[in-house]
Coordinates of C-alpha atoms in Angstrom, one line a residue:
M1329 CA 0.0 0.0 0.0
S1330 CA 1.4 3.4 -0.9
M1331 CA 2.0 6.1 1.7
S1332 CA -0.6 8.4 0.2
A1333 CA -3.3 5.8 0.4
A1334 CA -2.4 4.9 4.0
A1335 CA -2.6 8.6 4.9
S1336 CA -6.1 8.9 3.4
I1337 CA -7.3 5.9 5.4
S1338 CA -5.8 7.3 8.5
S1339 CA -7.6 10.7 8.0
I1340 CA -10.9 9.0 7.5
A1341 CA -10.5 6.9 10.6
T1342 CA -10.0 10.0 12.7
L1343 CA -13.2 11.8 11.5
R1344 CA -15.7 12.7 14.2
F1345 CA -19.1 14.0 13.6
P1346 CA -20.5 16.8 15.9
T1347 CA -23.6 16.2 17.9
C1348 CA -26.0 19.1 18.5
R1349 CA -26.6 19.9 22.2
P1350 CA -29.9 21.7 23.1
S1351 CA -28.0 24.5 24.7
S1352 CA -26.2 25.3 21.5
C1353 CA -29.1 24.7 19.0
F1354 CA -31.4 27.4 20.4
R1355 CA -31.1 31.1 21.0
A1356 CA -30.6 32.3 24.6
S1357 CA -34.3 33.6 24.7
K1358 CA -37.0 31.2 26.0
S1359 CA -39.4 32.5 23.3
L1360 CA -39.6 30.7 20.0
S1361 CA -41.2 31.7 16.8
L1362 CA -44.1 30.0 15.0
P1363 CA -45.1 28.0 13.2
T1364 CA -43.1 24.7 13.1
M1365 CA -42.5 22.4 16.0
A1366 CA -39.2 21.4 14.4
Q1367 CA -37.8 24.2 16.4
F1368 CA -38.3 22.1 19.6
S1369 CA -35.8 19.5 18.2
S1370 CA -32.1 19.8 17.2
S1371 CA -31.1 19.4 13.6
A1372 CA -30.2 16.0 12.3
T1373 CA -26.5 15.0 12.0
S1374 CA -24.9 13.6 8.9
P1375 CA -24.7 9.8 8.5
P1376 CA -21.6 8.2 9.9
P1377 CA -18.7 7.3 7.6
S1378 CA -18.8 3.7 6.3
T1379 CA -15.6 2.7 8.0
S1380 CA -15.2 0.2 10.8
D1381 CA -12.8 2.5 12.6
A1382 CA -15.3 5.4 13.0
A1383 CA -16.6 6.2 16.5
P1384 CA -20.2 5.1 17.1
V1385 CA -22.9 7.8 16.9
E1386 CA -25.4 7.7 19.7
A1387 CA -29.1 7.3 18.6
K1388 CA -31.0 10.6 19.0
K1389 CA -34.0 10.7 21.2
P1390 CA -37.3 11.8 19.5
P1391 CA -38.2 15.4 20.3
K1392 CA -40.6 15.9 23.1
L1393 CA -44.1 16.9 22.2
P1394 CA -45.1 20.2 23.6
W1395 CA -47.6 21.0 26.4
L1396 CA -50.4 23.3 25.5
I1397 CA -51.4 25.7 28.3
V1398 CA -54.7 27.4 27.4
G1399 CA -56.3 30.2 29.4
L1400 CA -60.0 31.0 28.7
G1401 CA -61.5 34.4 28.4
N1402 CA -63.0 37.0 26.1
P1403 CA -61.0 39.4 24.0
G1404 CA -61.4 43.2 24.2
K1405 CA -61.1 45.9 26.8
M1406 CA -64.8 45.4 27.9
Y1407 CA -63.9 42.0 29.4
S1408 CA -60.3 42.7 30.5
R1409 CA -59.6 41.9 34.2
T1410 CA -63.1 40.6 34.8
R1411 CA -63.9 37.4 36.7
H1412 CA -64.6 35.5 33.5
N1413 CA -61.2 36.4 32.2
V1414 CA -59.2 35.0 35.1
G1415 CA -57.9 32.2 32.9
F1416 CA -56.3 34.7 30.6
E1417 CA -54.6 36.4 33.6
M1418 CA -53.3 33.1 34.9
V1419 CA -51.7 32.3 31.6
D1420 CA -50.2 35.8 31.4
A1421 CA -48.7 35.4 34.9
I1422 CA -47.1 32.0 34.1
A1423 CA -45.8 33.1 30.8
E1424 CA -44.3 36.3 32.3
A1425 CA -42.6 34.3 35.0
E1426 CA -41.0 32.0 32.4
G1427 CA -40.0 34.9 30.1
I1428 CA -42.3 33.9 27.3
A1429 CA -44.1 36.5 25.3
L1430 CA -47.6 35.9 23.8
S1431 CA -46.7 38.0 20.8
S1432 CA -47.9 35.9 17.9
V1433 CA -51.4 35.5 16.5
S1434 CA -52.3 32.1 15.0
F1435 CA -55.2 29.6 15.1
K1436 CA -57.4 32.4 16.3
A1437 CA -55.4 32.8 19.4
L1438 CA -52.6 34.8 21.0
I1439 CA -49.6 32.4 21.1
G1440 CA -46.3 32.2 23.0
K1441 CA -43.8 29.4 22.6
G1442 CA -40.8 28.4 24.7
F1443 CA -39.7 26.1 27.5
I1444 CA -40.4 25.5 31.1
G1445 CA -37.2 23.7 32.3
D1446 CA -36.6 21.3 29.5
A1447 CA -40.3 20.9 28.6
P1448 CA -41.5 22.6 25.4
V1449 CA -44.6 24.6 25.9
I1450 CA -47.2 26.6 23.9
F1451 CA -49.3 29.2 25.7
A1452 CA -52.6 30.1 24.0
K1453 CA -55.3 32.7 24.7
P1454 CA -58.2 32.0 22.3
Q1455 CA -59.6 35.2 20.7
T1456 CA -62.8 33.6 19.5
Y1457 CA -64.9 34.7 22.6
M1458 CA -65.5 32.2 25.3
N1459 CA -68.3 30.2 23.7
K1460 CA -66.2 29.3 20.7
S1461 CA -62.9 28.5 22.4
G1462 CA -62.8 25.0 21.0
E1463 CA -62.4 26.3 17.5
S1464 CA -58.9 27.7 18.4
V1465 CA -57.9 24.9 20.9
G1466 CA -59.0 22.1 18.6
A1467 CA -57.0 23.5 15.7
I1468 CA -53.8 23.9 17.7
V1469 CA -54.0 20.4 19.1
S1470 CA -54.6 19.0 15.6
Y1471 CA -51.8 20.9 13.9
Y1472 CA -49.1 20.0 16.5
K1473 CA -50.5 16.5 17.2
I1474 CA -50.5 17.2 21.0
P1475 CA -51.9 14.3 23.1
L1476 CA -54.9 15.4 25.2
Q1477 CA -53.1 14.5 28.4
Q1478 CA -50.7 17.4 27.6
V1479 CA -53.4 20.0 27.2
L1480 CA -54.0 22.0 30.3
V1481 CA -57.1 24.3 30.2
I1482 CA -57.3 27.1 32.9
F1483 CA -60.6 28.8 33.5
D1484 CA -62.9 30.4 36.1
D1485 CA -65.3 28.4 38.3
L1486 CA -68.3 29.8 40.1
D1487 CA -68.6 26.7 42.3
L1488 CA -65.1 27.1 43.9
P1489 CA -64.5 29.6 46.7
F1490 CA -62.8 32.8 45.6
A1491 CA -59.1 32.4 44.7
K1492 CA -59.1 28.7 45.4
L1493 CA -57.4 26.4 42.8
R1494 CA -58.4 22.9 41.8
L1495 CA -56.3 20.7 39.5
L1496 CA -58.1 17.7 37.9
P1497 CA -57.0 15.1 35.4
K1498 CA -60.3 15.1 33.5
G1499 CA -64.0 15.9 33.9
G1500 CA -67.0 17.6 32.3
H1501 CA -67.6 21.2 31.4
G1502 CA -69.5 22.1 34.7
G1503 CA -71.6 24.5 32.8
Q1504 CA -68.6 26.6 31.6
N1505 CA -69.2 27.3 28.0
G1506 CA -65.6 27.6 26.9
M1507 CA -65.0 24.1 28.3
R1508 CA -68.2 22.9 26.6
S1509 CA -66.8 24.1 23.3
I1510 CA -63.4 22.5 23.8
I1511 CA -64.9 19.1 24.7
D1512 CA -67.1 19.3 21.5
H1513 CA -64.0 20.0 19.4
F1514 CA -62.2 17.1 21.1
K1515 CA -65.0 14.8 19.7
G1516 CA -66.6 14.5 23.1
S1517 CA -63.4 13.5 25.0
R1518 CA -63.1 14.9 28.5
D1519 CA -59.7 13.2 29.2
F1520 CA -57.5 16.3 29.5
P1521 CA -56.3 18.1 32.7
R1522 CA -57.8 21.4 33.8
L1523 CA -56.9 24.0 36.4
R1524 CA -60.0 25.7 37.9
I1525 CA -59.8 29.1 39.5
G1526 CA -62.6 29.9 42.0
I1527 CA -64.4 33.2 41.6
G1528 CA -67.1 32.5 44.1
R1529 CA -70.9 32.7 43.8
P1530 CA -72.7 35.9 43.0
P1531 CA -74.2 37.8 46.0
G1532 CA -77.9 37.6 46.7
K1533 CA -80.0 37.0 43.6
M1534 CA -77.5 38.5 41.1
N1535 CA -77.5 36.9 37.7
P1536 CA -74.4 34.7 37.3
A1537 CA -73.9 36.0 33.7
S1538 CA -73.7 39.5 35.1
Y1539 CA -71.5 38.5 38.0
V1540 CA -68.8 36.9 35.9
L1541 CA -68.3 40.1 33.9
R1542 CA -67.7 42.2 37.1
P1543 CA -64.2 43.4 37.9
F1544 CA -62.4 42.3 41.1
T1545 CA -62.2 44.6 44.1
K1546 CA -58.8 45.8 45.4
Q1547 CA -58.8 43.2 48.2
E1548 CA -59.6 40.5 45.7
R1549 CA -56.8 41.6 43.5
E1550 CA -54.4 41.2 46.4
E1551 CA -55.6 37.6 47.0
L1552 CA -55.3 36.8 43.3
D1553 CA -51.7 37.8 43.3
F1554 CA -51.1 34.8 45.6
T1555 CA -53.3 32.6 43.5
F1556 CA -51.4 33.4 40.3
Q1557 CA -48.0 32.6 42.0
H1558 CA -49.4 29.4 43.4
G1559 CA -50.7 28.5 39.9
T1560 CA -47.4 29.3 38.3
D1561 CA -45.6 26.9 40.7
A1562 CA -48.2 24.2 40.1
V1563 CA -47.7 24.4 36.3
R1564 CA -43.9 24.0 36.7
I1565 CA -44.4 20.9 38.9
L1566 CA -46.9 19.5 36.4
L1567 CA -44.6 19.8 33.4
L1568 CA -41.4 18.8 35.2
E1569 CA -42.5 16.3 37.8
G1570 CA -45.9 14.9 36.7
F1571 CA -49.6 15.3 37.3
N1572 CA -49.8 13.5 40.7
K1573 CA -47.2 15.8 42.4
A1574 CA -48.8 18.9 40.9
A1575 CA -52.3 17.8 42.1
T1576 CA -51.0 17.1 45.6
F1577 CA -49.4 20.6 45.6
V1578 CA -52.6 22.3 44.5
N1579 CA -55.4 20.4 46.0
T1580 CA -53.9 19.9 49.5
A1581 CA -52.6 23.5 49.9
K1582 CA -53.3 25.4 53.1
P1583 CA -56.2 27.9 53.1
L1584 CA -55.2 31.4 51.9
E1585 CA -55.5 33.0 55.3
Q1586 CA -52.9 30.5 56.7
C1587 CA -50.3 31.4 54.1
G1588 CA -48.0 34.4 54.0

């Protein structure tokens, strides 16, 4: 064998192919742009050389499917910061804490994409009005092929005491029209988690439809700040440690007056 041929074989044998680490494949910002979920996975590496002396290339794990975190409410200033829009406010609080901006409009919703820890996440605030929330949520789930057990819907609940949270793995709509619409667009499936935020019952004989459109008092706002922080912590636990730990954290929490 000639010296030049031997040198060529030697150089092939020493080739190494770089692997793409998550920390080097993404920008420093947590926010990601729409529309493709390919951004949640690193780019594919070139095939290894066909030589027995080449170093083995580790098999790449499939990219994680994202969580979809949906807050329910109505668009427009008329409904802003009312009881019926507390789902919107909870999503805003969680996204802000994670440094994710809901700055894109897609699927009839305000959208923000990024990560909580190493878990990819999409935040959505449907802009269809409450009663048609399923049009937006159903389209997002279908497009990104998100399993229903990774769809968390956050909404107001008249039957829970004010500022109380309840995390459940599944259930009915409970008379909440946004949830009713989502279940309809999930072809009747109720098997997706939901975080309910108590807004309390209307006083006296007030019409519930009027009550849910009332703003919060100053004292109620102070209580909600704690609720939003508690909800933010709960979502982190849900995505990073699983539903059971998150449910224990939320559903066995001390009463508000015993905290702080």
